[in-house]
């Protein structure tokens, strides 16, 4: 076993005795270094190890590598699992880069076969430094400057502090076989261009550029961990059931407030790919503005502020709600089920029940959505007020106002579903005939 490997493993403290491990092994120098060292450690630490190998389907020599890893596993009595995919075809289908396609397919494959196991990959210190440069070129924050972390959920990287030259030196000195991936020496992918083209140029200015990038990465990781602790302390105070709370976000430092928004987008809209600095800043600006504003985040997703709530949601065309006459008994409407009776009965769960004076109704009853110029006299008030003002006073979400059913007679609104009845139809000491309205499954 390599002393560097063993000391680094103890330093990271990510692998324990009797762990169940799944090693991602391609057959290249890094992954075979991972494999050989864990074979030396397996018995002493009582490790349960399997090996997963993904053939990306893009090289003629890929089958050679697969057979090599398979035979290596057989020699050590290790379970070997392999799968062949078409990385380039997947990239075209999903409209992503080949590099991203390969990453997605690898981790899907690893997780399919690693239930209850720690997934180990062979990313090394050079990979981490190259990732920092890659992220800088794309534009990044502290998390991106951290590069590749040694632990990411169920994925563990025990070689992340070991340099590529140390790995290759160990393999050569001990005559341990591996196969080079020929594509690693061609500037066909961005990471290859960074490794083969950019880093040699940077070494002309700083021969120790890898260590410099690693120090930057470690410092950024420590800062990011510290910020993460502050974020966790405040994050859930800024959330409702399905919305952000602007007043709570505004209490925080601007940077932490933006991190709250970023985390919310990551957790709820990762697959929609709307996480960008411009969107984070736009949503933060929404927190500072007035109610009623709405912004487009792309991918058919919008963010809108309704009072002290910010909804981030898919833009959906609402179905038109139709009016309907109401009769005694059950009425199925676009706004919910309405049961009308002359006698009070036991109420249904999750229902709204209102009792009104039947003799104060003018003509017949029907239900509709709001219309321009609507006015309503809420219970307890002497005068009518604009329905719009009533909704504003009740802080009813602007997009929900057209969804709320209004029970009307021939002259007026007598009941706003789930809210108030009109003062004009309330029961009093002179009431002789009562009408009971029970609403179930309100649809807003």
Coordinates of C-alpha atoms in Angstrom, one line a residue:
X1 CA 0.0 0.0 0.0
X2 CA 1.2 3.5 -0.8
X3 CA 2.0 5.4 2.4
X4 CA 0.7 8.6 0.8
X5 CA -2.6 6.9 0.2
X6 CA -2.9 5.5 3.7
X7 CA -2.0 8.8 5.4
X8 CA -4.4 10.7 3.3
X9 CA -7.2 8.3 4.0
X10 CA -6.7 8.8 7.7
X11 CA -6.6 12.5 7.3
X12 CA -9.8 12.7 5.3
X13 CA -11.5 10.2 7.7
X14 CA -14.2 9.3 5.2
X15 CA -13.8 5.5 5.1
X16 CA -14.4 3.4 8.2
X17 CA -13.6 -0.3 9.0
X18 CA -16.3 -2.7 7.8
X19 CA -17.6 -0.2 5.2
X20 CA -19.4 -1.3 2.1
X21 CA -17.7 0.3 -0.9
X22 CA -18.4 0.6 -4.6
X23 CA -15.3 1.6 -6.6
X24 CA -15.6 3.4 -9.9
X25 CA -12.8 1.9 -11.9
X26 CA -12.1 2.8 -15.6
X27 CA -8.7 1.1 -15.9
X28 CA -6.7 4.3 -16.0
X29 CA -3.9 5.2 -13.7
X30 CA -6.0 7.1 -11.1
X31 CA -8.7 4.5 -10.7
X32 CA -6.3 1.5 -10.7
X33 CA -4.3 3.3 -8.0
X34 CA -7.6 3.5 -6.1
X35 CA -8.2 -0.2 -6.8
X36 CA -4.8 -1.6 -5.9
X37 CA -4.6 0.4 -2.6
X38 CA -8.0 -0.7 -1.5
X39 CA -7.1 -4.3 -2.3
X40 CA -4.2 -4.0 0.1
X41 CA -6.5 -2.5 2.7
X42 CA -9.5 -4.7 2.2
X43 CA -8.7 -7.5 4.6
X44 CA -7.2 -5.4 7.5
X45 CA -10.3 -3.1 7.4
X46 CA -12.8 -5.8 6.7
X47 CA -14.1 -3.9 3.7
X48 CA -17.0 -5.2 1.4
X49 CA -15.9 -4.0 -2.1
X50 CA -17.5 -4.2 -5.5
X51 CA -16.2 -2.6 -8.7
X52 CA -18.4 -0.7 -11.3
X53 CA -17.1 -0.1 -14.8
X54 CA -18.9 2.0 -17.4
X55 CA -18.0 1.6 -21.0
X56 CA -18.9 5.0 -22.6
X57 CA -19.0 3.5 -26.1
X58 CA -16.8 6.1 -27.8
X59 CA -13.3 4.3 -28.1
X60 CA -12.2 1.3 -30.0
X61 CA -10.0 0.4 -27.0
X62 CA -12.8 0.7 -24.5
X63 CA -13.5 -3.1 -24.6
X64 CA -9.8 -3.7 -23.9
X65 CA -10.1 -1.5 -20.7
X66 CA -13.3 -3.3 -19.6
X67 CA -11.6 -6.7 -19.9
X68 CA -8.6 -5.5 -18.1
X69 CA -10.6 -4.3 -15.1
X70 CA -12.7 -7.4 -15.2
X71 CA -9.6 -9.7 -15.0
X72 CA -8.1 -7.5 -12.2
X73 CA -11.3 -8.0 -10.2
X74 CA -11.2 -11.8 -10.8
X75 CA -7.6 -11.9 -9.6
X76 CA -8.6 -10.4 -6.3
X77 CA -12.0 -12.1 -6.0
X78 CA -14.0 -8.9 -6.3
X79 CA -17.5 -8.6 -7.8
X80 CA -17.3 -6.8 -11.2
X81 CA -20.3 -4.9 -12.7
X82 CA -20.1 -3.3 -16.1
X83 CA -22.4 -1.5 -18.5
X84 CA -22.0 -0.1 -22.0
X85 CA -23.7 3.2 -23.0
X86 CA -23.5 5.6 -25.9
X87 CA -22.3 8.8 -24.3
X88 CA -22.3 10.9 -27.5
X89 CA -25.8 9.8 -28.5
X90 CA -27.1 10.7 -25.0
X91 CA -25.3 14.1 -25.2
X92 CA -27.1 14.9 -28.5
X93 CA -30.4 13.8 -27.2
X94 CA -30.2 15.9 -24.0
X95 CA -28.5 18.8 -25.8
X96 CA -25.5 18.8 -23.4
X97 CA -21.8 18.4 -23.7
X98 CA -20.2 15.0 -24.0
X99 CA -18.4 15.6 -20.7
X100 CA -21.6 16.4 -18.9
X101 CA -23.3 13.4 -20.5
X102 CA -20.5 11.1 -19.3
X103 CA -20.7 12.4 -15.8
X104 CA -24.5 11.9 -15.6
X105 CA -24.3 8.4 -17.1
X106 CA -21.5 7.4 -14.7
X107 CA -23.3 8.5 -11.6
X108 CA -26.6 7.0 -12.7
X109 CA -24.8 3.7 -13.2
X110 CA -22.9 3.8 -9.9
X111 CA -26.1 4.6 -8.0
X112 CA -28.0 1.8 -9.7
X113 CA -25.6 -0.7 -8.4
X114 CA -24.5 0.8 -5.1
X115 CA -27.5 0.7 -2.8
X116 CA -26.2 1.0 0.8
X117 CA -22.6 1.5 -0.3
X118 CA -20.3 4.4 -0.4
X119 CA -19.4 5.3 -4.0
X120 CA -15.7 6.0 -4.4
X121 CA -14.2 7.8 -7.4
X122 CA -10.6 8.4 -8.3
X123 CA -10.6 12.2 -8.7
X124 CA -7.2 13.5 -7.6
X125 CA -5.6 16.9 -6.7
X126 CA -4.9 17.8 -10.3
X127 CA -8.6 17.2 -11.1
X128 CA -9.5 19.5 -8.3
X129 CA -7.2 22.3 -9.6
X130 CA -8.4 21.9 -13.1
X131 CA -12.0 22.1 -12.0
X132 CA -11.2 25.4 -10.2
X133 CA -9.9 26.8 -13.4
X134 CA -12.9 25.4 -15.3
X135 CA -15.3 27.1 -12.9
X136 CA -13.4 30.4 -12.9
X137 CA -13.7 30.6 -16.7
X138 CA -17.4 30.0 -16.6
X139 CA -17.9 32.5 -13.8
X140 CA -18.4 31.1 -10.3
X141 CA -18.9 31.8 -6.6
X142 CA -17.2 30.4 -3.5
X143 CA -18.6 26.9 -4.1
X144 CA -17.1 26.8 -7.6
X145 CA -13.8 27.9 -6.2
X146 CA -13.8 24.9 -3.9
X147 CA -13.6 22.7 -6.9
X148 CA -14.3 19.0 -6.2
X149 CA -14.9 18.2 -2.6
X150 CA -13.8 15.0 -0.9
X151 CA -17.4 14.1 -0.1
X152 CA -20.6 15.0 -2.0
X153 CA -23.6 13.2 -0.6
X154 CA -23.0 9.5 -1.4
X155 CA -19.9 10.0 -3.4
X156 CA -16.4 9.9 -1.7
X157 CA -13.1 10.9 -3.2
X158 CA -10.2 9.5 -1.1
X159 CA -7.5 10.6 -3.7
X160 CA -8.6 14.3 -3.8
X161 CA -5.4 15.5 -2.0
X162 CA -3.0 13.2 -4.0
X163 CA -1.3 14.6 -7.1
X164 CA -1.4 12.8 -10.4
X165 CA 2.4 12.6 -10.6
X166 CA 2.5 10.9 -7.2
X167 CA -0.1 8.4 -8.4
X168 CA 1.8 7.5 -11.6
X169 CA 5.1 7.4 -9.8
X170 CA 3.8 4.8 -7.3
X171 CA 2.3 2.6 -10.1
X172 CA 5.5 2.7 -12.2
X173 CA 7.8 2.0 -9.2
X174 CA 5.7 -1.0 -8.2
X175 CA 5.1 -2.2 -11.8
X176 CA 1.3 -2.1 -11.4
X177 CA -0.4 -2.2 -14.8
X178 CA -3.0 0.3 -16.1
X179 CA -4.2 1.6 -19.4
X180 CA -4.2 5.2 -20.6
X181 CA -7.4 6.5 -22.2
X182 CA -6.1 7.9 -25.5
X183 CA -8.7 10.7 -25.5
X184 CA -7.0 12.2 -22.4
X185 CA -4.1 13.3 -24.6
X186 CA -6.3 15.0 -27.2
X187 CA -7.6 18.5 -26.8
X188 CA -11.1 17.5 -27.7
X189 CA -12.8 18.3 -24.4
X190 CA -12.6 21.5 -22.3
X191 CA -10.9 19.8 -19.3
X192 CA -8.3 18.3 -21.7
X193 CA -7.6 21.7 -23.1
X194 CA -7.2 23.1 -19.5
X195 CA -4.8 20.2 -18.6
X196 CA -2.8 20.0 -21.8
X197 CA -2.9 23.7 -22.9
X198 CA -3.8 26.2 -20.2
X199 CA -1.9 24.8 -17.2
X200 CA 1.4 24.4 -19.0
X201 CA 1.1 28.1 -20.0
X202 CA 0.3 29.1 -16.4
X203 CA 3.3 27.2 -15.1
X204 CA 5.5 29.7 -17.1
X205 CA 4.2 32.3 -14.7
X206 CA 4.0 30.1 -11.6
X207 CA 5.7 26.7 -11.7
X208 CA 3.8 25.8 -8.5
X209 CA 0.4 26.7 -10.0
X210 CA -1.3 23.4 -9.0
X211 CA -0.5 23.9 -5.3
X212 CA -1.6 27.5 -5.6
X213 CA -4.9 26.4 -7.0
X214 CA -5.3 23.8 -4.4
X215 CA -4.7 26.4 -1.6
X216 CA -7.4 28.6 -3.2
X217 CA -9.7 25.6 -3.3
X218 CA -9.1 24.7 0.3
X219 CA -9.6 28.3 1.5
X220 CA -12.8 28.6 -0.5
X221 CA -14.1 25.4 0.9
X222 CA -13.5 26.5 4.5
X223 CA -15.2 29.8 3.8
X224 CA -18.1 28.1 2.0
X225 CA -18.5 25.7 4.9
X226 CA -18.7 28.7 7.3
X227 CA -21.3 30.4 5.1
X228 CA -23.2 27.2 4.9
X229 CA -23.6 27.1 8.7
X230 CA -25.0 30.6 8.7
X231 CA -27.3 29.7 5.8
X232 CA -28.7 26.7 7.6
X233 CA -29.4 28.8 10.7
X234 CA -31.6 31.2 8.6
X235 CA -32.8 29.2 5.6
X236 CA -36.0 27.7 6.9
X237 CA -37.1 31.0 8.5
X238 CA -37.3 32.4 4.9
X239 CA -39.6 29.6 3.6
X240 CA -43.3 29.1 3.6
X241 CA -45.0 25.9 2.3
X242 CA -44.2 26.7 -1.4
X243 CA -42.9 30.2 -1.4
X244 CA -40.1 32.5 -0.1
X245 CA -40.7 35.2 2.5
X246 CA -39.3 38.5 1.4
X247 CA -39.5 40.2 4.8
X248 CA -37.3 37.5 6.3
X249 CA -34.8 37.5 3.4
X250 CA -34.4 41.3 3.8
X251 CA -33.4 40.9 7.5
X252 CA -30.3 39.1 6.3
X253 CA -27.1 40.4 4.9
X254 CA -27.5 40.7 1.1
X255 CA -25.0 37.9 0.4
X256 CA -26.8 35.5 2.8
X257 CA -30.2 36.5 1.4
X258 CA -29.0 35.7 -2.1
X259 CA -27.6 32.3 -0.9
X260 CA -31.1 31.5 0.5
X261 CA -32.5 32.1 -3.0
X262 CA -29.8 30.1 -4.6
X263 CA -30.4 27.1 -2.2
X264 CA -34.1 27.3 -2.8
X265 CA -33.6 27.2 -6.6
X266 CA -31.1 24.3 -6.3
X267 CA -33.5 22.3 -4.1
X268 CA -36.7 22.9 -6.1
X269 CA -35.7 23.8 -9.7
X270 CA -32.4 21.9 -10.4
X271 CA -33.7 20.0 -13.4
X272 CA -35.2 23.2 -14.9
X273 CA -31.7 24.7 -15.1
X274 CA -32.7 28.2 -14.1
X275 CA -29.9 28.7 -11.5
X276 CA -27.9 31.7 -12.6
X277 CA -26.6 34.8 -10.9
X278 CA -28.9 37.0 -13.0
X279 CA -32.0 35.1 -11.8
X280 CA -30.8 35.1 -8.2
X281 CA -30.3 38.9 -8.3
X282 CA -33.6 39.4 -10.0
X283 CA -35.4 37.4 -7.3
X284 CA -33.6 39.3 -4.6
X285 CA -34.7 42.6 -6.2
X286 CA -38.2 41.2 -6.1
X287 CA -37.8 40.9 -2.3
X288 CA -37.1 44.6 -2.1
X289 CA -39.9 45.7 -4.4
X290 CA -43.7 46.0 -4.2
X291 CA -46.3 43.3 -4.3
X292 CA -47.7 42.4 -7.7
X293 CA -44.4 42.3 -9.7
X294 CA -43.5 39.3 -11.8
X295 CA -40.3 38.3 -13.6
X296 CA -39.5 35.7 -16.2
X297 CA -36.7 33.2 -15.1
X298 CA -36.7 31.3 -18.4
X299 CA -37.7 27.7 -19.1
X300 CA -41.4 28.7 -18.7
X301 CA -40.7 29.5 -15.0
X302 CA -41.6 32.8 -13.4
X303 CA -41.2 34.4 -10.0
X304 CA -43.9 36.8 -8.7
X305 CA -44.4 38.7 -5.5
X306 CA -47.8 38.5 -3.8
X307 CA -47.7 40.6 -0.5
X308 CA -45.0 38.9 1.7
X309 CA -44.7 35.8 -0.5
X310 CA -42.6 35.1 -3.6
X311 CA -43.8 32.2 -5.7
X312 CA -41.5 30.6 -8.2
X313 CA -43.6 28.4 -10.4
X314 CA -44.2 27.0 -13.9
X315 CA -46.3 29.4 -16.0
X316 CA -49.6 27.6 -16.6
X317 CA -52.6 28.8 -18.6
X318 CA -55.5 28.7 -16.3
X319 CA -58.7 27.1 -17.5
X320 CA -61.7 29.5 -17.9
X321 CA -64.1 29.2 -15.0
X322 CA -67.7 29.1 -16.2
X323 CA -70.8 30.5 -14.5
X324 CA -73.6 28.1 -13.3
X325 CA -77.1 28.4 -11.9
X326 CA -77.4 26.9 -8.3
X327 CA -80.3 24.8 -7.1
X328 CA -81.2 23.0 -3.9
X329 CA -79.1 19.9 -3.3
X330 CA -75.6 19.2 -4.8
X331 CA -74.1 21.6 -7.3
X332 CA -70.9 20.6 -9.1
X333 CA -69.1 23.7 -10.3
X334 CA -65.8 24.8 -11.6
X335 CA -65.2 26.5 -8.2
X336 CA -66.0 23.5 -6.0
X337 CA -69.0 21.5 -4.8
X338 CA -71.8 23.5 -3.3
X339 CA -74.6 21.9 -1.2
X340 CA -77.7 24.0 -0.7
X341 CA -80.3 23.0 1.9
X342 CA -83.0 24.6 4.0
X343 CA -82.1 22.6 7.2
X344 CA -78.7 22.6 9.0
X345 CA -77.0 19.2 8.8
X346 CA -73.9 17.7 10.1
X347 CA -71.0 19.3 8.3
X348 CA -68.6 17.6 6.0
X349 CA -64.8 17.6 6.7
X350 CA -62.9 20.4 5.0
X351 CA -66.0 22.3 4.1
X352 CA -67.1 25.9 4.6
X353 CA -70.7 26.4 5.9
X354 CA -72.6 29.6 5.8
X355 CA -76.2 30.3 6.9
X356 CA -78.1 33.1 5.2
X357 CA -81.6 34.5 5.3
X358 CA -83.4 32.9 2.4
X359 CA -86.0 35.7 2.2
X360 CA -83.3 38.3 1.6
X361 CA -82.3 36.7 -1.7
X362 CA -83.4 38.5 -4.8
X363 CA -84.3 36.1 -7.6
X364 CA -82.3 32.9 -8.2
X365 CA -78.7 32.0 -7.2
X366 CA -75.8 31.4 -9.5
X367 CA -72.0 31.2 -9.2
X368 CA -69.4 33.1 -11.3
X369 CA -66.0 34.5 -11.2
X370 CA -65.3 38.2 -10.6
X371 CA -66.0 40.9 -13.2
X372 CA -64.8 44.5 -13.6
X373 CA -66.7 46.9 -11.3
X374 CA -67.8 44.2 -8.8
X375 CA -68.7 45.5 -5.4
X376 CA -69.5 43.7 -2.2
X377 CA -70.7 44.5 1.3
X378 CA -68.8 42.2 3.7
X379 CA -70.5 41.0 6.9
X380 CA -70.5 43.8 9.5
X381 CA -70.0 46.7 7.1
X382 CA -72.6 49.3 6.2
X383 CA -71.4 50.2 2.7
X384 CA -70.3 48.3 -0.4
X385 CA -66.6 48.3 -1.3
X386 CA -64.8 47.4 -4.5
X387 CA -64.2 43.7 -4.7
X388 CA -60.6 44.4 -5.8
X389 CA -60.1 46.4 -2.5
X390 CA -61.7 43.6 -0.5
X391 CA -59.2 41.1 -2.0
X392 CA -56.3 43.5 -1.4
X393 CA -57.4 43.9 2.3
X394 CA -57.5 40.1 2.7
X395 CA -54.1 39.8 0.9
X396 CA -55.6 37.4 -1.6
X397 CA -53.0 36.4 -4.2
X398 CA -53.5 38.3 -7.4
X399 CA -53.4 35.2 -9.6
X400 CA -56.0 33.5 -7.4
X401 CA -58.7 36.2 -7.6
X402 CA -60.1 34.9 -10.9
X403 CA -60.3 31.4 -9.4
X404 CA -62.5 32.3 -6.4
X405 CA -66.2 31.6 -6.9
X406 CA -68.8 34.3 -6.2
X407 CA -72.3 33.2 -5.2
X408 CA -74.7 35.8 -6.5
X409 CA -78.4 36.5 -6.6
X410 CA -80.0 38.8 -9.3
X411 CA -78.8 42.0 -7.6
X412 CA -75.6 41.3 -5.6
X413 CA -72.7 39.1 -4.5
X414 CA -74.0 37.2 -1.4
X415 CA -71.0 35.0 -0.7
X416 CA -67.3 34.8 -1.6
X417 CA -66.4 31.2 -1.4
X418 CA -64.3 30.3 1.6
X419 CA -64.5 33.9 2.9
X420 CA -67.4 36.3 3.8
X421 CA -71.2 36.4 3.2
X422 CA -72.8 39.7 2.5
X423 CA -74.2 41.9 5.2
X424 CA -77.4 42.1 3.1
X425 CA -78.2 38.4 3.6
X426 CA -77.2 37.8 7.2
X427 CA -79.6 36.2 9.6
X428 CA -81.2 38.3 12.3
X429 CA -84.0 38.1 14.9
X430 CA -86.5 38.4 12.2
X431 CA -85.2 35.6 10.1
X432 CA -87.9 32.9 9.4
X433 CA -86.3 30.9 6.6
X434 CA -82.7 29.9 6.6
X435 CA -80.6 28.7 3.6
X436 CA -77.5 26.7 4.3
X437 CA -74.6 26.8 1.9
X438 CA -71.9 24.2 2.3
X439 CA -68.9 24.3 0.1
X440 CA -66.5 21.4 -0.4
X441 CA -63.3 21.0 -2.4
X442 CA -62.8 24.7 -2.9
X443 CA -60.6 25.1 -6.0
X444 CA -58.2 27.9 -5.4

